[in-house]
Structure formats: C-alpha cells, structure tokens
Amino acid sequence: MDNSATRNDPLPSDAVTYDPSAIEEKWQRIWQERGTNHTDLQRAQRPFYALMMFPYPSAEGLHVGNLFAFTGNDIYGRFQRLMGHNVFEPLGYDAFGIHSENYALKVGVHPMDLIPRNIANFRRQLERSGLMVDWRYTLSTTEPEYYKWTQWLFLQLLKQGLAYKKQAAVNWCPKDKTVLANEQVIGGACERCGTPVEQRLLEQWFFRISNYAPRLLENLDHIDWSETTKTAQRNWIGRSEGAELAFETHDVKGNECEIRVFTTRPDTIYGATYMVLAPEHPLVESLTKPKQKKQVERYRESTEKQDIVTRKTSTDKTGVFTGSYAINPATEKEIPIWISDYVLMEYGTGAIMGVPGHDERDFEFATKFELPIVRVVCGEREDANTPLHKAFTECESGTLVNSGVFDGFQVEAAKKAIVELLAKGGSAKPVVHYRLHDWCISRQRYWGPPIPIIYCESCGTVPVPEKDLPVLLPFIEDFKPDDSGVSPLARHEEWYRVECPKCGKPGRRETDVSDNFLDNSWYFLRYPSVGHDDVPFEKNVTKKWLPVNSYIGGNEHAVLHLLYSRFITMALHDAGHLAFEEPFTRFRAHGHIIREGAKMSKTQGNIVNPDEYIERWGADAFRTYLMFLGPYEQGGDFRDASISGTRRFLDRLFASVQSMAGDGEADHAVMRKLHQTIRKVGDDIARLSYNTAVAAMMEYMNVLRKGERTPHRDEVLPLIPLVSPFAPHIAEELWEQTGGTGSVFDSAWPSFDPRLALEDSIELVVQVNGKVRGKITVARDISEQEAMVVALADPTVSRFTTGDPRKVIFVPGRLLNIVV
RNA sequence: GCUCGGGUGGCGAAAUCGGUAGACGCGAGGGACUUAAAAUCCCUUGGGACAAAAUCCCAUGCGGGUUCGAUCCCCGCCCCGAGCACCA
C-alpha cells in the first residue's frame, strides 16, 4: 500500500458549493480508473479481511436494510485501511435457493434469466453507494465455477463419513402434489391452496453436524462474537446433562426387554407413574397387546399424516395405552406404557418416564388420561401432602419426599445419588444430550447445485469423481415442482441417465439439489481465491487472508448460517484442508431499520428505495445518516426528515474547507477539542458506535463555527480523514482540494496527543447527600481537602451543609459528595 | 411458554466502570438577511413553581430494595420487538 500520501499545494481560492452528485460521480470514476479499492492479495503486508454477509439479489433491488449493513462494514474496513491495514472487502451474491425460485415461478421468468438481471441492478446500486469493494473478487453461488466447489465440499464430507442418507419427513401438499419448505406451511396448511399439509417420508442426505456439537459449543468461549449471537448458538446446540435410565418390561410374547429413557431429572424417578414412547418408537409393535392393537395402529397412522408444523406447535395432549407395563426401578411398581406424539423420536431415546408431579407436559397428559400424580419434591413451604395443582418444576429450593431412602435430599444431591445407586444395578448411566440434530441438505427442488451422486444398479451409491465436477444444473423450462415428489430434475431422463463412473453400467443421477445454506457456508473461503479455477481455495492466499478478521451481519443468521459455516470449517480443518477451525475471528450482529416506528414492508408501502435518497441527498449524506440514526448493533428508526441534519453537516464541512484561513496561531481550546475528537471518533468506530462518532464530529464542527475567528488549516484538515469512512467521496474531494495527493484512504488516520486531549481544569460536581448543589471549576488534580474548601465557599452548597459533614465521598476529577 | 434485546423530552437518540440525565441531530418557537419565500446564520427549547434572574421541586415503563449516590446493580410486575417452540 502507498502510505506516502502528502499535501503540497496551496488552497484553491475560488469558492464553490458542495454538489454531491458531481463529486460522487467523479470519485467513483477515479476509484475505478486508479483501482483505489483494489487489494493486492499476494503482496499485502498487513492483511485485514472485512467481510459482510452477502445479499440475496432480489428483483426489488437493494433494500435500505442491506445498505445499512454494508455501510457499517464499509466504515469499519475503511477505518482499518486508514490504520495501516491492507483491507480486503469483497461482496458477492447468494443467488440459489427457494427464495429466488419462488419469485421466478411467480413472475414466470426462468431463474437463469432473472438472476443475472437482478445482479446487474444490485451491482449498479452498490457502486453508487460508495462501498470500498474490490469487484475483481466478486462471486455468485449460482456460477458453475463456484458451485463446482460446493459439490466438492459434499464429496469431502462424504469421504469423512459426515454425509449419509436416511428417511426423513418432508411437508407434502396433497392438492398441489409438491414438497413444501417449512416457511411455505402457514398454520399447518399449504401457503398457496390452503390444503392441510401432510408428512411424507423420503430418502434424504444429511450432514452429521451433531458429531460436532460439543466442539461447536466449547469454541464459543474463545471467539470474539456478539454475546447475543453466542447465546443463540448455545441454546440451539442445547446441551442437557442428565441420565439414561432403563425400565424393565416384557413384550407380548413374554420375553424380557428394557425401555431406555433420557431424563434431566433422575431425582424424580419415584414420581414416575407411567411411561411414554414416541409413536414411531421401534418397541411399540412388540409391546402392544392384541386388545389395544387397533387403536395403537390408528393413532400411529394419524400422527404420521400430521404435518411437521402442526405436530410441533399443538399443545393438546393425545395418546393411547399399549396394554403393557414396565417396572419403575426405584419403586419396583408396575407402571403403564403409553404412546404419544408429545414424545419425539429424534430427541433423547424417543421414550420418557412420565413424572406428572414435576413436569408440565406430563402433568397435562396425566390429568387428561387420569393417571396417578405423585409429589416427590417439595418447595420450602410445602410438605409431602401439599396437593399439586400444577407441576412443581423448581429445582433449587426442592427437597425430596415420597422417595424412600432419598427423602430429605436436595434435588441436586439426589440426582447424583439416585443415578449412582441405579448404576450399580446396571439400570442407569450419566449421559449428555444435545438438541442439535443433523443437517438435512436435500431439497426436492430445481434452483440449487445438484448433489454429486450417481446410483448404480450394481455399485450402489457412487460419488461423482472430482474430475467430473461440476455436475451442471441443466436449463429446463419446467422447473416447477410437481407430483412426482422429487426434484423437477427427475423428469429429465436425458439429464439423469448416466453411466456409472465405476463400472460403466447404466446409472441414475441424484436428482435432489443441495440446501441454500450449504452454498453460503463457505463463500468467505472462496473470495480471496476467485480466479483460481483448479482449487476451491488456494493454499497461500488462504493462509494469508483467513480466518476472517471481522464479520458483520444480521442476527437472523445467528444460528443456521453461522453455525453451518463453523461446522463446515471444522470439517475441512479435520480433513486437513484448513489450518484453522473457526472461520470468523470476530463477529458483530447489526440491528435492523424500521421506518417511523413500523417495520418496512411492501404491503405497508413504506419501503425505502436507496436510489431516490441518494439522488436527493447524495450517497455520503445518506450513508452518514444511516450510521447516525441509531446504535449500529441495535438498528433504529429511519425518518425522512432527519437526513437533512447529516447533509447540513457535510455542507458545513465543505464550506469550512473553502473558507479556512492559512496558518495561524493555535487556539488551545480548539486544539484540545480536536484531539479529544480524534480519540473519540477512533474509539467509537472501533466498537461500531457509529452514531456517537458522527455526533462527536458534529460537535467539533460546532466548536469551529462558534469560534471568534476563522478556523485555520490545522484545525479543519484533520476532519477530512475522520469523516472519510462515513462520507468517502466528499473526503476525497476535499483531500484533493487541499493539496493531498493520491487517495485519502492511503493517508494515515490522524494521531492524537493524549496530553493535549486533557483538560487543564475540570468542572467538579459538588453534591450534598447525593444531590447536585454546585459545580466548581478547579485544577484537574485538586485534592479532597482543597476541593472541600472551594466547595464550602459556594453559598448554594453551604446552605445545605449545616454542621459537620458525617462523611465525604471524593471521586478525583469527577465529584465531591458531602453527606450531612 | 422459553431465550435474547429494548422501554429516557414533541421525535431519533446520548450517558464506555454506580458519579452533572437528555450530548448530537430532527422538529418547533423567536430573530437577522430578503420586496417575499427558500437556503443560510443567530437565540430558545424535558415538566413545574417565580414577572424574570437566582433558586427550588419533579422526571429515565410500574412497585420495592441495596448504596453517600441508581437510566446503570438486585427482587417482583407491565409493555414492545426478535428468535425458538411438546428437547424430557
């Protein structure tokens, strides 16, 4: 990087007014001509990868929310560049997926035609907003040069045993005869026709992310991410410590067998009065007595038909008795075995012990089916006979009752003791469960990368050899999902009929495409290697630029995208492809913009199209406004009327530069404020507190304007680099006007003198009994005794301090509190 | 239901470690310039008591608590937003 930018020429004398559209056009042209935004990836000395989440290129064009997000990242990147880093700020498009496909279906344009159009429009809007993006390294997930490697990724996971196939349920609309994504199911019905949705079992591909649950959880303690994001991931991974308990029973033929359950409350085992299996539990068949067979079968059928969404949201308890009983290992009593859909096969062991006294769901179930409810834990003001009107689920204050030898134990101690005792008989062991389940990556859709698998009659499932990648997504007219229950690609024999790469016999391609989240789980690895078509990510460039230094994006991706990216990075690390296992060293979630108190939506007609605003106010004023409207990490309220404020600020900055005096004697107060401002703006940008950084610059501008005399060069010029991350075009223009050479972004962030930034005298607050009664101007390092003398001389203070003070609190440099 | 945010003037907001509540901006009111308007510039602007200044009282969703001192910490509520949702 050229860090030798200097000033040499005197000021131009002819005054002009600030014309954003001319200046912005001029500098965008110059940046392009000079390659100002280009980063030399090979030769960079101090690489800094400033990444933002890439957009889905919608037909509506760039949303003000996108621009808010990108501008925040751009400011951070430009600031790092001014701090001497070689900043790489790439941007691309996440253009595969159901979102694009549905839109294409709606407007009747093929996605292969639609997406390039949308991308062109996005690119135009993005360039207009003045982002420091190096467009030589852009990408779209829909390009074969990109998804070739998405498919490669699948093959690597397959090799590692992390990809496998199993039956799984999908939402199925019986009228439209199509597979639906979860977001297309509204209240249990098809979004389009309103028909109740059913479950259908299909063979689908999964990634074994659950293997990584402990690591994904533990690493969170060591990465610099927004706390809210980490918490969301922790909850999603959902670690539960508990025990697996075995309950003895007999199947219908009289053979002994056991039912294993997972519980986090082994202490409540004396209160287990029944058991419940998930309807699809493998033991159900052998445990169902002939008398109950009919109703059990009927129940299983009804839950199978139920759509996934309804099953997960209805709270009404249903279930049937199997006719069999198991032995509670603690009480040694017989308890009935039921089946119910409130027990999920995918979690734990697919079976539970029902403890109605101390679990809300069990309480509901037991009440409905009139099963016994026994209290085994008491609160502080209860005893064993206190009736239970609802489940008592408190742990901390609980004491065991009706629990044999464990009566009187505290809950936590009882958990341990009971598991230890049962473990001796082989019917218990401590276990940790995670709620994170494996990632289903199959989509019975068209608009995604085909999964690179070929099924052969004799060889079975055969991965497409890496040399044959990419498996191109063919252009087909009828990309609409239909009643086949599989991808539209399955209608194209000419595409899926292929020879087996192993034996040459007739084979059939996998016709499902992969999940959109797989596309975007690794794009950050690709950016620096764009152009290296022989590898997914080139070794040296990856070593230099990754992991990502700073990643900024919306918290709506706190879980899926960010977790999948971490998983993929770990898997690639374990396979020896990457030297690091966490992709993003630092992540910050930005907030969201609402407009005048309401969420922006098309139906409300309050969507902000950035084009109009940039037209009217200029990109610089618009960017600065977006950063000023609220705390970046919380978002804020977009109000049309307020943009004039940031524009006025830029007008004044421009005018100050035009009218500033040459050299002059430094004004101490102004210089002090300048150095304070330099410090504050830098600190604020570093912690993404952009709104207060802008406020600090405005404040300094006010100091300059309110002064007795015309501000001179040394007082005005440092504002140019300070404002440049927010308003890059005007900064370049003023830099040039004032004799700067090259780009202001190749100059250095101004340094501040900490001694100069200190006030000589301070205003010390004087309180009496904690109430402010006066303010005294004193030396910065005044002692408590001296301060007392000055304070008591103030009549307002002494009015309230009759008699001797009982206590004096002195915070040096801050306040003096006299307690009487 | 659970988890995470948030609630401060007319409005967007600030207060970085428990230490001057309301920085900065918008809007509003008044004034200067102007034939006039826009733009620009200057002044005022949380509420109340006082003619005014000085000064005092009240005020950070509600009710308590801790503290010399609470927008900030603790307990109990209310409201708004986001995410998750029968996870044993």
mmCIF file of N, CA and C in Angstrom, chain A residues 617-694:
data_model
loop_
_atom_site.group_PDB
_atom_site.id
_atom_site.type_symbol
_atom_site.label_atom_id
_atom_site.label_comp_id
_atom_site.label_asym_id
_atom_site.label_seq_id
_atom_site.Cartn_x
_atom_site.Cartn_y
_atom_site.Cartn_z
ATOM 1 N N TRP A 617 -30.051 13.502 -1.684
ATOM 2 C CA TRP A 617 -29.139 13.984 -0.643
ATOM 3 C C TRP A 617 -27.673 13.687 -0.908
ATOM 4 N N GLY A 618 -27.429 12.744 -1.807
ATOM 5 C CA GLY A 618 -26.064 12.298 -2.040
ATOM 6 C C GLY A 618 -25.772 11.041 -1.228
ATOM 7 N N ALA A 619 -24.918 10.178 -1.781
ATOM 8 C CA ALA A 619 -24.596 8.924 -1.103
ATOM 9 C C ALA A 619 -23.912 9.196 0.238
ATOM 10 N N ASP A 620 -23.057 10.214 0.276
ATOM 11 C CA ASP A 620 -22.323 10.495 1.507
ATOM 12 C C ASP A 620 -23.258 10.887 2.646
ATOM 13 N N ALA A 621 -24.179 11.796 2.359
ATOM 14 C CA ALA A 621 -25.110 12.227 3.405
ATOM 15 C C ALA A 621 -26.008 11.072 3.802
ATOM 16 N N PHE A 622 -26.379 10.245 2.830
ATOM 17 C CA PHE A 622 -27.260 9.122 3.109
ATOM 18 C C PHE A 622 -26.553 8.083 3.980
ATOM 19 N N ARG A 623 -25.337 7.757 3.605
ATOM 20 C CA ARG A 623 -24.540 6.815 4.408
ATOM 21 C C ARG A 623 -24.395 7.336 5.827
ATOM 22 N N THR A 624 -23.999 8.607 5.926
ATOM 23 C CA THR A 624 -23.770 9.174 7.251
ATOM 24 C C THR A 624 -25.061 9.160 8.058
ATOM 25 N N TYR A 625 -26.164 9.439 7.384
ATOM 26 C CA TYR A 625 -27.434 9.403 8.103
ATOM 27 C C TYR A 625 -27.751 7.997 8.611
ATOM 28 N N LEU A 626 -27.560 6.998 7.757
ATOM 29 C CA LEU A 626 -27.847 5.621 8.168
ATOM 30 C C LEU A 626 -27.058 5.249 9.418
ATOM 31 N N MET A 627 -25.837 5.751 9.487
ATOM 32 C CA MET A 627 -24.995 5.413 10.630
ATOM 33 C C MET A 627 -25.325 6.252 11.856
ATOM 34 N N PHE A 628 -26.036 7.348 11.614
ATOM 35 C CA PHE A 628 -26.318 8.297 12.693
ATOM 36 C C PHE A 628 -27.676 8.026 13.351
ATOM 37 N N LEU A 629 -28.547 7.305 12.661
ATOM 38 C CA LEU A 629 -29.938 7.225 13.125
ATOM 39 C C LEU A 629 -30.145 6.397 14.374
ATOM 40 N N GLY A 630 -29.135 5.608 14.748
ATOM 41 C CA GLY A 630 -29.287 4.803 15.947
ATOM 42 C C GLY A 630 -28.051 3.979 16.164
ATOM 43 N N PRO A 631 -27.962 3.259 17.286
ATOM 44 C CA PRO A 631 -26.792 2.421 17.522
ATOM 45 C C PRO A 631 -26.744 1.285 16.499
ATOM 46 N N TYR A 632 -25.612 1.117 15.854
ATOM 47 C CA TYR A 632 -25.493 0.160 14.752
ATOM 48 C C TYR A 632 -25.896 -1.252 15.163
ATOM 49 N N GLU A 633 -25.533 -1.642 16.358
ATOM 50 C CA GLU A 633 -25.822 -3.015 16.760
ATOM 51 C C GLU A 633 -27.269 -3.196 17.214
ATOM 52 N N GLN A 634 -28.015 -2.087 17.270
ATOM 53 C CA GLN A 634 -29.415 -2.218 17.658
ATOM 54 C C GLN A 634 -30.372 -1.810 16.551
ATOM 55 N N GLY A 635 -29.872 -1.111 15.546
ATOM 56 C CA GLY A 635 -30.747 -0.642 14.484
ATOM 57 C C GLY A 635 -31.405 0.652 14.890
ATOM 58 N N GLY A 636 -32.418 1.063 14.176
ATOM 59 C CA GLY A 636 -33.045 2.326 14.537
ATOM 60 C C GLY A 636 -34.173 2.682 13.607
ATOM 61 N N ASP A 637 -34.621 3.884 13.772
ATOM 62 C CA ASP A 637 -35.820 4.352 13.090
ATOM 63 C C ASP A 637 -35.432 5.310 11.968
ATOM 64 N N PHE A 638 -35.806 4.949 10.762
ATOM 65 C CA PHE A 638 -35.484 5.763 9.592
ATOM 66 C C PHE A 638 -36.547 6.846 9.441
ATOM 67 N N ARG A 639 -36.096 8.121 9.498
ATOM 68 C CA ARG A 639 -37.061 9.212 9.357
ATOM 69 C C ARG A 639 -36.562 10.147 8.266
ATOM 70 N N ASP A 640 -37.391 10.310 7.263
ATOM 71 C CA ASP A 640 -37.000 11.127 6.112
ATOM 72 C C ASP A 640 -36.480 12.497 6.534
ATOM 73 N N ALA A 641 -37.199 13.108 7.497
ATOM 74 C CA ALA A 641 -36.900 14.492 7.859
ATOM 75 C C ALA A 641 -35.499 14.652 8.432
ATOM 76 N N SER A 642 -34.945 13.580 9.006
ATOM 77 C CA SER A 642 -33.681 13.718 9.732
ATOM 78 C C SER A 642 -32.449 13.732 8.840
ATOM 79 N N ILE A 643 -32.594 13.324 7.580
ATOM 80 C CA ILE A 643 -31.417 13.234 6.719
ATOM 81 C C ILE A 643 -30.796 14.614 6.507
ATOM 82 N N SER A 644 -31.635 15.643 6.569
ATOM 83 C CA SER A 644 -31.122 16.997 6.342
ATOM 84 C C SER A 644 -30.003 17.333 7.338
ATOM 85 N N GLY A 645 -30.058 16.715 8.516
ATOM 86 C CA GLY A 645 -29.049 17.008 9.535
ATOM 87 C C GLY A 645 -27.658 16.601 9.118
ATOM 88 N N THR A 646 -27.526 15.377 8.582
ATOM 89 C CA THR A 646 -26.188 14.936 8.184
ATOM 90 C C THR A 646 -25.742 15.669 6.920
ATOM 91 N N ARG A 647 -26.712 15.995 6.063
ATOM 92 C CA ARG A 647 -26.365 16.744 4.865
ATOM 93 C C ARG A 647 -25.839 18.139 5.253
ATOM 94 N N ARG A 648 -26.510 18.756 6.199
ATOM 95 C CA ARG A 648 -26.082 20.074 6.669
ATOM 96 C C ARG A 648 -24.653 20.016 7.213
ATOM 97 N N PHE A 649 -24.392 18.934 7.934
ATOM 98 C CA PHE A 649 -23.044 18.754 8.483
ATOM 99 C C PHE A 649 -22.004 18.712 7.365
ATOM 100 N N LEU A 650 -22.291 17.962 6.307
ATOM 101 C CA LEU A 650 -21.343 17.880 5.193
ATOM 102 C C LEU A 650 -21.233 19.215 4.459
ATOM 103 N N ASP A 651 -22.345 19.909 4.327
ATOM 104 C CA ASP A 651 -22.321 21.250 3.715
ATOM 105 C C ASP A 651 -21.370 22.160 4.492
ATOM 106 N N ARG A 652 -21.495 22.095 5.812
ATOM 107 C CA ARG A 652 -20.673 22.967 6.655
ATOM 108 C C ARG A 652 -19.202 22.574 6.590
ATOM 109 N N LEU A 653 -18.972 21.277 6.527
ATOM 110 C CA LEU A 653 -17.597 20.820 6.400
ATOM 111 C C LEU A 653 -16.999 21.345 5.097
ATOM 112 N N PHE A 654 -17.761 21.203 4.035
ATOM 113 C CA PHE A 654 -17.300 21.651 2.735
ATOM 114 C C PHE A 654 -17.014 23.155 2.764
ATOM 115 N N ALA A 655 -17.957 23.892 3.338
ATOM 116 C CA ALA A 655 -17.801 25.346 3.398
ATOM 117 C C ALA A 655 -16.605 25.746 4.264
ATOM 118 N N SER A 656 -16.396 25.034 5.373
ATOM 119 C CA SER A 656 -15.270 25.374 6.257
ATOM 120 C C SER A 656 -13.946 25.232 5.528
ATOM 121 N N VAL A 657 -13.862 24.193 4.713
ATOM 122 C CA VAL A 657 -12.617 23.987 3.986
ATOM 123 C C VAL A 657 -12.419 25.107 2.969
ATOM 124 N N GLN A 658 -13.519 25.521 2.313
ATOM 125 C CA GLN A 658 -13.405 26.594 1.327
ATOM 126 C C GLN A 658 -12.942 27.895 1.982
ATOM 127 N N SER A 659 -13.409 28.144 3.212
ATOM 128 C CA SER A 659 -13.169 29.454 3.806
ATOM 129 C C SER A 659 -12.055 29.469 4.842
ATOM 130 N N MET A 660 -11.404 28.343 5.079
ATOM 131 C CA MET A 660 -10.458 28.300 6.195
ATOM 132 C C MET A 660 -9.251 29.201 5.940
ATOM 133 N N ALA A 661 -8.692 29.684 7.034
ATOM 134 C CA ALA A 661 -7.523 30.551 6.952
ATOM 135 C C ALA A 661 -6.280 29.707 6.761
ATOM 136 N N GLY A 662 -5.219 30.328 6.329
ATOM 137 C CA GLY A 662 -3.953 29.621 6.154
ATOM 138 C C GLY A 662 -3.394 29.254 7.516
ATOM 139 N N ASP A 663 -2.156 29.569 7.741
ATOM 140 C CA ASP A 663 -1.596 29.240 9.042
ATOM 141 C C ASP A 663 -2.014 30.296 10.050
ATOM 142 N N GLY A 664 -2.045 29.936 11.279
ATOM 143 C CA GLY A 664 -2.408 30.883 12.317
ATOM 144 C C GLY A 664 -1.983 30.324 13.649
ATOM 145 N N GLU A 665 -2.143 31.122 14.668
ATOM 146 C CA GLU A 665 -1.749 30.652 15.984
ATOM 147 C C GLU A 665 -2.785 29.632 16.470
ATOM 148 N N ALA A 666 -2.311 28.574 17.057
ATOM 149 C CA ALA A 666 -3.219 27.529 17.522
ATOM 150 C C ALA A 666 -4.017 28.014 18.717
ATOM 151 N N ASP A 667 -5.304 27.752 18.660
ATOM 152 C CA ASP A 667 -6.147 28.077 19.786
ATOM 153 C C ASP A 667 -6.183 26.843 20.695
ATOM 154 N N HIS A 668 -5.796 27.033 21.946
ATOM 155 C CA HIS A 668 -5.676 25.889 22.850
ATOM 156 C C HIS A 668 -6.961 25.122 23.018
ATOM 157 N N ALA A 669 -8.031 25.833 23.230
ATOM 158 C CA ALA A 669 -9.317 25.168 23.468
ATOM 159 C C ALA A 669 -9.737 24.356 22.242
ATOM 160 N N VAL A 670 -9.521 24.944 21.059
ATOM 161 C CA VAL A 670 -9.909 24.240 19.844
ATOM 162 C C VAL A 670 -9.035 23.013 19.637
ATOM 163 N N MET A 671 -7.728 23.161 19.850
ATOM 164 C CA MET A 671 -6.831 22.023 19.662
ATOM 165 C C MET A 671 -7.170 20.895 20.639
ATOM 166 N N ARG A 672 -7.521 21.286 21.852
ATOM 167 C CA ARG A 672 -7.868 20.270 22.851
ATOM 168 C C ARG A 672 -9.105 19.497 22.369
ATOM 169 N N LYS A 673 -10.086 20.238 21.898
ATOM 170 C CA LYS A 673 -11.311 19.595 21.401
ATOM 171 C C LYS A 673 -10.993 18.715 20.191
ATOM 172 N N LEU A 674 -10.082 19.196 19.348
ATOM 173 C CA LEU A 674 -9.701 18.408 18.176
ATOM 174 C C LEU A 674 -9.113 17.061 18.597
ATOM 175 N N HIS A 675 -8.196 17.112 19.530
ATOM 176 C CA HIS A 675 -7.552 15.859 19.941
ATOM 177 C C HIS A 675 -8.523 14.933 20.654
ATOM 178 N N GLN A 676 -9.417 15.521 21.416
ATOM 179 C CA GLN A 676 -10.459 14.698 22.046
ATOM 180 C C GLN A 676 -11.340 14.044 20.982
ATOM 181 N N THR A 677 -11.628 14.815 19.937
ATOM 182 C CA THR A 677 -12.492 14.303 18.874
ATOM 183 C C THR A 677 -11.811 13.171 18.115
ATOM 184 N N ILE A 678 -10.526 13.368 17.800
ATOM 185 C CA ILE A 678 -9.785 12.308 17.097
ATOM 186 C C ILE A 678 -9.833 11.020 17.906
ATOM 187 N N ARG A 679 -9.602 11.166 19.208
ATOM 188 C CA ARG A 679 -9.610 9.974 20.056
ATOM 189 C C ARG A 679 -10.991 9.334 20.067
ATOM 190 N N LYS A 680 -12.003 10.148 20.255
ATOM 191 C CA LYS A 680 -13.355 9.597 20.396
ATOM 192 C C LYS A 680 -13.848 8.940 19.107
ATOM 193 N N VAL A 681 -13.607 9.606 17.970
ATOM 194 C CA VAL A 681 -14.093 9.039 16.717
ATOM 195 C C VAL A 681 -13.435 7.684 16.454
ATOM 196 N N GLY A 682 -12.136 7.600 16.701
ATOM 197 C CA GLY A 682 -11.418 6.337 16.517
ATOM 198 C C GLY A 682 -11.942 5.250 17.446
ATOM 199 N N ASP A 683 -12.082 5.601 18.728
ATOM 200 C CA ASP A 683 -12.588 4.627 19.703
ATOM 201 C C ASP A 683 -13.987 4.156 19.324
ATOM 202 N N ASP A 684 -14.815 5.109 18.929
ATOM 203 C CA ASP A 684 -16.207 4.776 18.615
ATOM 204 C C ASP A 684 -16.307 3.890 17.380
ATOM 205 N N ILE A 685 -15.525 4.183 16.351
ATOM 206 C CA ILE A 685 -15.581 3.339 15.154
ATOM 207 C C ILE A 685 -15.131 1.927 15.513
ATOM 208 N N ALA A 686 -14.086 1.834 16.336
ATOM 209 C CA ALA A 686 -13.563 0.517 16.694
ATOM 210 C C ALA A 686 -14.610 -0.333 17.395
ATOM 211 N N ARG A 687 -15.506 0.308 18.128
ATOM 212 C CA ARG A 687 -16.539 -0.505 18.791
ATOM 213 C C ARG A 687 -17.898 -0.350 18.102
ATOM 214 N N LEU A 688 -17.874 0.037 16.837
ATOM 215 C CA LEU A 688 -19.061 0.151 15.991
ATOM 216 C C LEU A 688 -20.110 1.117 16.539
ATOM 217 N N SER A 689 -19.645 2.071 17.344
ATOM 218 C CA SER A 689 -20.587 3.058 17.854
ATOM 219 C C SER A 689 -20.580 4.244 16.900
ATOM 220 N N TYR A 690 -21.115 3.992 15.709
ATOM 221 C CA TYR A 690 -21.026 4.977 14.636
ATOM 222 C C TYR A 690 -21.853 6.224 14.909
ATOM 223 N N ASN A 691 -22.989 6.048 15.562
ATOM 224 C CA ASN A 691 -23.843 7.217 15.799
ATOM 225 C C ASN A 691 -23.140 8.246 16.685
ATOM 226 N N THR A 692 -22.424 7.777 17.692
ATOM 227 C CA THR A 692 -21.752 8.732 18.566
ATOM 228 C C THR A 692 -20.487 9.286 17.906
ATOM 229 N N ALA A 693 -19.892 8.522 16.995
ATOM 230 C CA ALA A 693 -18.738 9.046 16.260
ATOM 231 C C ALA A 693 -19.161 10.234 15.405
ATOM 232 N N VAL A 694 -20.304 10.092 14.729
ATOM 233 C CA VAL A 694 -20.806 11.195 13.902
ATOM 234 C C VAL A 694 -21.128 12.389 14.792
#
